[in-house]
Short mmCIF file of C-alpha atoms and ligand atoms in Angstrom, two decimals:
data_model
loop_
_atom_site.label_atom_id
_atom_site.label_comp_id
_atom_site.label_asym_id
_atom_site.label_seq_id
_atom_site.Cartn_x
_atom_site.Cartn_y
_atom_site.Cartn_z
CA MET V 11 65.35 34.98 36.90
CA SER V 12 66.83 32.00 35.23
CA ARG V 13 67.06 28.68 37.08
CA ILE V 14 69.85 26.61 38.17
CA VAL V 15 69.80 23.12 36.42
CA TYR V 16 72.06 20.21 36.75
CA VAL V 17 73.61 18.62 33.71
CA ASN V 18 76.27 15.80 33.91
CA GLY V 19 77.99 16.89 36.92
CA GLU V 20 77.43 20.59 36.72
CA TYR V 21 75.14 23.08 38.18
CA VAL V 22 74.54 25.84 35.63
CA PRO V 23 72.33 28.57 34.67
CA GLU V 24 69.35 27.01 32.50
CA GLU V 25 70.76 29.09 29.34
CA ALA V 26 74.14 27.44 29.55
CA ALA V 27 73.00 23.83 29.95
CA LYS V 28 73.80 21.64 26.93
CA ILE V 29 73.30 18.12 25.72
CA SER V 30 74.87 16.65 22.51
CA VAL V 31 72.79 16.33 19.25
CA PHE V 32 74.01 12.70 19.36
CA ASP V 33 72.49 12.13 22.61
CA ARG V 34 70.12 8.80 22.30
CA GLY V 35 67.48 10.74 24.36
CA PHE V 36 67.17 13.32 21.52
CA LEU V 37 67.52 10.77 18.72
CA PHE V 38 65.42 7.70 20.00
CA ALA V 39 63.79 8.90 23.11
CA ASP V 40 66.21 6.60 24.51
CA ALA V 41 65.82 8.00 28.10
CA ILE V 42 63.64 7.67 31.17
CA TYR V 43 62.38 10.34 33.90
CA GLU V 44 61.09 10.87 37.15
CA VAL V 45 58.92 13.61 38.52
CA THR V 46 59.11 14.10 42.49
CA SER V 47 56.83 16.66 44.13
CA VAL V 48 58.14 19.09 46.85
CA LEU V 49 55.98 20.46 49.52
CA ASP V 50 56.85 22.54 52.54
CA GLY V 51 60.54 22.07 51.27
CA LYS V 52 60.12 18.22 51.52
CA LEU V 53 60.70 15.58 49.00
CA LEU V 54 57.44 13.49 48.86
CA ASP V 55 57.68 9.69 48.07
CA PHE V 56 61.22 9.96 47.09
CA GLU V 57 62.29 6.39 47.68
CA GLY V 58 59.47 5.12 45.58
CA HIS V 59 60.51 7.44 42.71
CA MET V 60 64.02 6.02 43.06
CA ARG V 61 62.78 2.45 43.05
CA ARG V 62 60.76 2.87 39.79
CA LEU V 63 63.76 4.77 38.33
CA HIS V 64 65.98 1.66 38.92
CA ARG V 65 63.20 -0.70 37.53
CA SER V 66 62.93 1.38 34.35
CA LEU V 67 66.69 1.53 33.99
CA GLY V 68 66.93 -2.37 34.37
CA GLU V 69 64.08 -2.87 31.82
CA LEU V 70 66.06 -0.92 29.24
CA GLU V 71 69.52 -2.39 30.23
CA MET V 72 70.63 1.20 30.81
CA ALA V 73 73.54 2.00 33.19
CA GLU V 74 72.93 3.75 36.59
CA PRO V 75 74.06 7.33 36.36
CA CYS V 76 75.28 7.45 39.80
CA ASP V 77 74.10 6.06 43.21
CA ASP V 78 70.95 7.05 45.00
CA ALA V 79 72.55 9.17 47.82
CA THR V 80 74.20 11.26 44.98
CA LEU V 81 70.72 11.68 43.24
CA GLU V 82 69.22 12.68 46.51
CA ALA V 83 72.10 15.07 47.19
CA ILE V 84 71.47 16.60 43.74
CA HIS V 85 67.56 17.06 44.40
CA ARG V 86 68.39 18.85 47.59
CA GLU V 87 71.04 21.16 46.13
CA LEU V 88 68.65 22.25 43.28
CA MET V 89 66.07 22.88 45.91
CA THR V 90 68.43 25.23 47.79
CA ARG V 91 69.96 26.86 44.80
CA ASN V 92 66.42 27.54 43.38
CA ALA V 93 64.71 28.42 46.75
CA LEU V 94 62.09 25.68 45.90
CA ARG V 95 59.62 25.10 48.69
CA GLU V 96 56.73 23.78 46.60
CA GLY V 97 56.79 22.27 43.03
CA LEU V 98 58.43 19.63 41.15
CA ILE V 99 61.86 18.29 40.39
CA TYR V 100 62.10 16.53 37.09
CA LEU V 101 65.03 13.93 36.61
CA GLN V 102 66.08 12.46 33.25
CA VAL V 103 68.65 9.72 32.37
CA THR V 104 69.42 8.97 28.87
CA ARG V 105 71.69 6.44 27.51
CA GLY V 106 74.21 9.08 26.37
CA ALA V 107 75.77 10.20 23.15
CA ALA V 108 76.85 7.80 20.46
CA ASP V 109 76.88 7.67 16.67
CA ARG V 110 73.47 6.98 15.53
CA ASP V 111 72.74 3.16 15.57
CA PHE V 112 69.50 1.40 16.54
CA LEU V 113 71.54 -1.05 18.74
CA TYR V 114 72.67 0.14 22.12
CA PRO V 115 76.13 1.38 22.21
CA ALA V 116 78.45 -0.42 24.44
CA GLU V 117 80.44 2.65 25.27
CA ALA V 118 78.03 5.37 25.94
CA VAL V 119 77.96 6.97 29.18
CA PRO V 120 74.55 8.02 30.56
CA SER V 121 73.54 11.57 30.60
CA LEU V 122 71.89 12.94 33.69
CA VAL V 123 69.85 16.15 33.79
CA LEU V 124 67.65 17.58 36.73
CA PHE V 125 65.72 20.80 36.85
CA THR V 126 63.06 22.34 39.11
CA GLN V 127 59.61 23.67 38.46
CA ALA V 128 57.94 25.94 40.93
CA LYS V 129 54.37 25.09 41.12
CA SER V 130 51.44 25.60 43.62
CA LEU V 131 50.50 21.99 44.36
CA ARG V 132 48.49 22.10 47.73
CA THR V 133 46.34 25.02 46.74
CA SER V 134 45.08 24.25 43.32
CA PRO V 135 42.20 25.79 41.58
CA ALA V 136 41.63 22.85 39.60
CA ALA V 137 41.50 20.52 42.71
CA GLN V 138 38.83 22.95 44.22
CA ALA V 139 36.61 23.00 41.21
CA GLY V 140 37.42 19.51 39.60
CA VAL V 141 38.35 18.96 35.99
CA ARG V 142 36.64 18.00 32.95
CA ILE V 143 38.11 15.15 30.72
CA ILE V 144 37.48 13.56 27.31
CA SER V 145 38.27 9.88 26.31
CA ALA V 146 40.56 8.97 23.59
CA PRO V 147 42.11 5.85 22.09
CA ASP V 148 45.55 4.82 23.69
CA ILE V 149 47.91 4.87 20.74
CA ARG V 150 51.05 4.54 23.03
CA TRP V 151 53.51 1.56 22.83
CA GLY V 152 53.14 -1.56 24.81
CA ARG V 153 55.66 -0.98 27.66
CA ARG V 154 53.86 1.87 29.41
CA ASP V 155 55.17 0.55 32.74
CA ILE V 156 58.72 1.87 31.93
CA LYS V 157 58.70 5.72 32.45
CA THR V 158 60.34 6.65 29.11
CA VAL V 159 60.15 10.12 27.54
CA GLN V 160 58.28 9.34 24.48
CA LEU V 161 55.41 11.31 25.39
CA LEU V 162 54.27 12.29 22.06
CA ALA V 163 51.06 10.28 22.09
CA SER V 164 49.99 11.73 25.38
CA ALA V 165 50.88 15.27 24.37
CA MET V 166 48.49 14.73 21.13
CA ALA V 167 45.75 13.45 23.19
CA LYS V 168 45.99 16.33 25.66
CA MET V 169 45.94 18.82 22.84
CA GLU V 170 42.69 17.14 21.55
CA ALA V 171 41.34 17.85 25.20
CA LYS V 172 42.47 21.32 24.99
CA LYS V 173 40.87 21.93 21.71
CA ALA V 174 37.59 20.60 22.96
CA GLY V 175 37.67 23.21 25.82
CA LYS V 176 38.57 20.38 28.43
CA ASP V 177 41.31 19.89 30.95
CA ASP V 178 42.62 16.43 30.30
CA VAL V 179 42.10 12.74 28.68
CA TRP V 180 41.75 9.37 29.88
CA MET V 181 42.76 6.86 27.16
CA THR V 182 41.10 3.58 26.34
CA GLU V 183 42.32 0.24 24.92
CA ASP V 184 40.12 -2.76 24.02
CA GLY V 185 37.17 -0.89 25.68
CA PHE V 186 38.75 -0.17 28.77
CA VAL V 187 40.47 2.90 30.53
CA THR V 188 44.23 2.45 30.57
CA GLU V 189 45.17 5.87 32.33
CA GLY V 190 45.25 9.47 32.05
CA SER V 191 47.65 11.50 29.71
CA SER V 192 50.06 11.72 32.85
CA ASN V 193 48.17 10.37 35.68
CA ASN V 194 46.31 7.12 36.99
CA ALA V 195 42.50 6.93 36.70
CA TYR V 196 39.92 5.95 39.33
CA ILE V 197 36.18 5.73 39.78
CA VAL V 198 34.18 5.25 43.00
CA THR V 199 31.25 3.27 42.49
CA GLN V 200 27.68 3.86 43.59
CA ASP V 201 28.30 1.57 46.64
CA GLY V 202 31.44 3.58 47.56
CA THR V 203 34.27 1.09 46.27
CA ILE V 204 37.44 2.79 44.78
CA VAL V 205 38.26 1.11 41.42
CA THR V 206 41.44 1.61 39.39
CA ARG V 207 42.99 -0.58 36.78
CA ASP V 208 45.30 -3.44 38.01
CA LEU V 209 49.05 -3.01 37.26
CA SER V 210 50.55 -4.48 34.13
CA ASN V 211 52.53 -3.35 31.08
CA ALA V 212 49.57 -1.33 29.97
CA ILE V 213 50.12 1.44 32.66
CA LEU V 214 52.65 3.33 34.72
CA HIS V 215 53.07 2.02 38.10
CA GLY V 216 52.20 5.32 39.81
CA ILE V 217 53.99 6.23 42.86
CA THR V 218 51.08 8.32 44.03
CA ARG V 219 48.94 5.45 43.07
CA ALA V 220 50.48 3.21 45.49
CA ALA V 221 50.54 5.67 48.36
CA VAL V 222 46.85 6.64 47.79
CA LEU V 223 45.76 2.99 47.70
CA ARG V 224 47.62 2.55 51.07
CA CYS V 225 45.89 5.46 52.61
CA ALA V 226 42.48 4.35 51.25
CA ARG V 227 42.83 0.81 52.69
CA GLU V 228 44.25 2.21 56.03
CA ALA V 229 41.08 4.33 56.23
CA GLN V 230 39.03 1.15 55.77
CA MET V 231 37.90 2.21 52.25
CA LYS V 232 37.05 -0.70 49.88
CA VAL V 233 39.52 -0.89 46.89
CA GLU V 234 39.20 -2.91 43.75
CA GLU V 235 42.07 -3.15 41.27
CA ARG V 236 40.38 -4.05 37.98
CA PRO V 237 39.79 -2.39 34.51
CA PHE V 238 36.67 -0.21 34.00
CA THR V 239 35.04 1.33 31.00
CA ILE V 240 34.20 5.00 30.08
CA GLU V 241 30.54 3.93 30.33
CA GLU V 242 30.99 2.74 33.94
CA ALA V 243 33.07 5.93 34.71
CA ARG V 244 30.27 7.97 33.23
CA GLY V 245 27.78 6.28 35.66
CA ALA V 246 29.86 6.22 38.74
CA ALA V 247 29.51 8.27 41.89
CA GLU V 248 32.87 10.05 41.62
CA ALA V 249 35.98 10.03 39.34
CA PHE V 250 39.47 11.26 40.13
CA PHE V 251 43.19 10.91 39.09
CA THR V 252 46.41 10.81 40.87
CA SER V 253 49.96 11.82 40.04
CA ALA V 254 53.13 13.52 41.79
CA SER V 255 51.99 16.67 39.94
CA SER V 256 48.37 16.87 40.80
CA PHE V 257 48.20 14.66 44.01
CA VAL V 258 44.58 13.55 43.97
CA MET V 259 42.44 15.52 41.50
CA PRO V 260 38.59 15.17 41.09
CA VAL V 261 37.03 14.62 37.67
CA ILE V 262 33.72 16.27 37.31
CA GLU V 263 32.83 15.45 33.59
CA ILE V 264 33.58 12.81 31.10
CA ASP V 265 32.99 13.30 27.43
CA GLY V 266 30.43 15.92 28.30
CA THR V 267 28.36 13.86 31.02
CA PRO V 268 28.70 15.22 34.71
CA VAL V 269 30.07 12.53 37.02
CA GLY V 270 28.00 12.15 40.24
CA SER V 271 26.85 15.54 41.44
CA GLY V 272 29.02 17.41 38.99
CA ALA V 273 31.29 18.61 41.54
CA PRO V 274 34.29 17.17 43.48
CA GLY V 275 32.97 14.29 45.49
CA PRO V 276 33.69 13.40 49.19
CA VAL V 277 35.97 10.23 48.71
CA ALA V 278 38.43 12.24 46.39
CA ARG V 279 38.39 15.26 48.69
CA ARG V 280 39.09 13.16 51.74
CA LEU V 281 41.86 11.10 49.96
CA ARG V 282 43.42 14.22 48.76
CA GLU V 283 43.66 15.46 52.32
CA ILE V 284 44.80 12.12 53.69
CA TYR V 285 47.40 11.85 51.05
CA ILE V 286 48.89 15.19 51.43
CA ASN V 287 49.14 14.76 55.29
CA THR V 288 50.63 11.29 55.08
CA ALA V 289 53.23 12.13 52.38
CA LEU V 290 54.38 15.24 54.40
CA GLU V 291 54.65 13.08 57.49
CA SER V 292 56.77 10.60 55.63
CA GLY V 293 58.61 13.20 53.50
CA SER V 294 62.01 14.83 54.32
N1 PDD L 325 53.47 11.79 35.05
N2 PDD L 325 50.65 7.60 34.28
C1 PDD L 325 51.23 8.23 33.51
C2 PDD L 325 51.14 7.92 31.87
C3 PDD L 325 52.13 9.33 33.88
O1 PDD L 325 52.93 10.19 33.11
C4 PDD L 325 52.27 9.55 35.40
C5 PDD L 325 53.05 10.69 35.98
C6 PDD L 325 51.35 8.93 36.18
C7 PDD L 325 51.34 9.01 37.72
O2 PDD L 325 52.63 8.50 38.32
P1 PDD L 325 53.15 9.18 39.55
O3 PDD L 325 52.01 9.16 40.61
O4 PDD L 325 54.37 8.27 39.92
O5 PDD L 325 53.50 10.54 39.39
C8 PDD L 325 50.57 7.88 35.77
C9 PDD L 325 54.30 12.78 35.62
C10 PDD L 325 53.86 13.61 36.94
C11 PDD L 325 54.60 13.67 34.46
O6 PDD L 325 54.84 13.29 33.27
O7 PDD L 325 54.97 14.94 34.68
#
């Protein structure tokens, strides 16, 4: 059965959804996006995703497609029309269609597209077993804090992981881990401290990251926001990553070396449970 998707004011079957070949999202990757998870029919961390959307739009001087109440109503309408109880809602805003020109066109009207992806998020075989990752140089641009759709470098890196028989990739720059292909990276040191890279233009400011760090601090866990190397990660007690699509995902192997016991660790498992419960309590 085909999905109903939202395109520029209309709800249409996915086969009927159309965007101009002059759309700057297509020609320049001049577009930003958000991915919000849905669990038990609730939107998780929705306000955080809206805040980051406005920040991305502002950094690119891109017009707001509509107000937040309308965006929320579209999310909910898509959940209803597609009977989505668990999965993801993808939202993309582009600068719109205009004759090809590197300069931002003054007259372009933003394009707005949303669609649902049904996915089992809570019960995940990967979260049960843990995932294996490789490291690779981070060849992305210098404004990774803006959530743009230029994801080819990440797709290439993730394909390398797949070819190596692994699940994902952590990227490194100047000797330190930046983040995962589509997630934020963490280790747990031998003395139990949770370490994740501090916020800057080098990484996306994950909405799940903010929520998970809040949960960790509330549970009296020690948190340090600083860069770490792959060598430190390989010698850590645990490793894991976070995102809207994976929540908290244990990493059990890095570049062929088992991390800790080689199985999902207690800190990652506990944080996954606390995060899901907290997100459900505050979700709506
Ligand atoms: N990706 N870092 C990168 C590069 C990402 O693409 C993502 C999310 C994250 C985690 O952010 P958040 O916790 O807000 O989901 C970090 C989404 C899920 C994606 O591209 O599908």
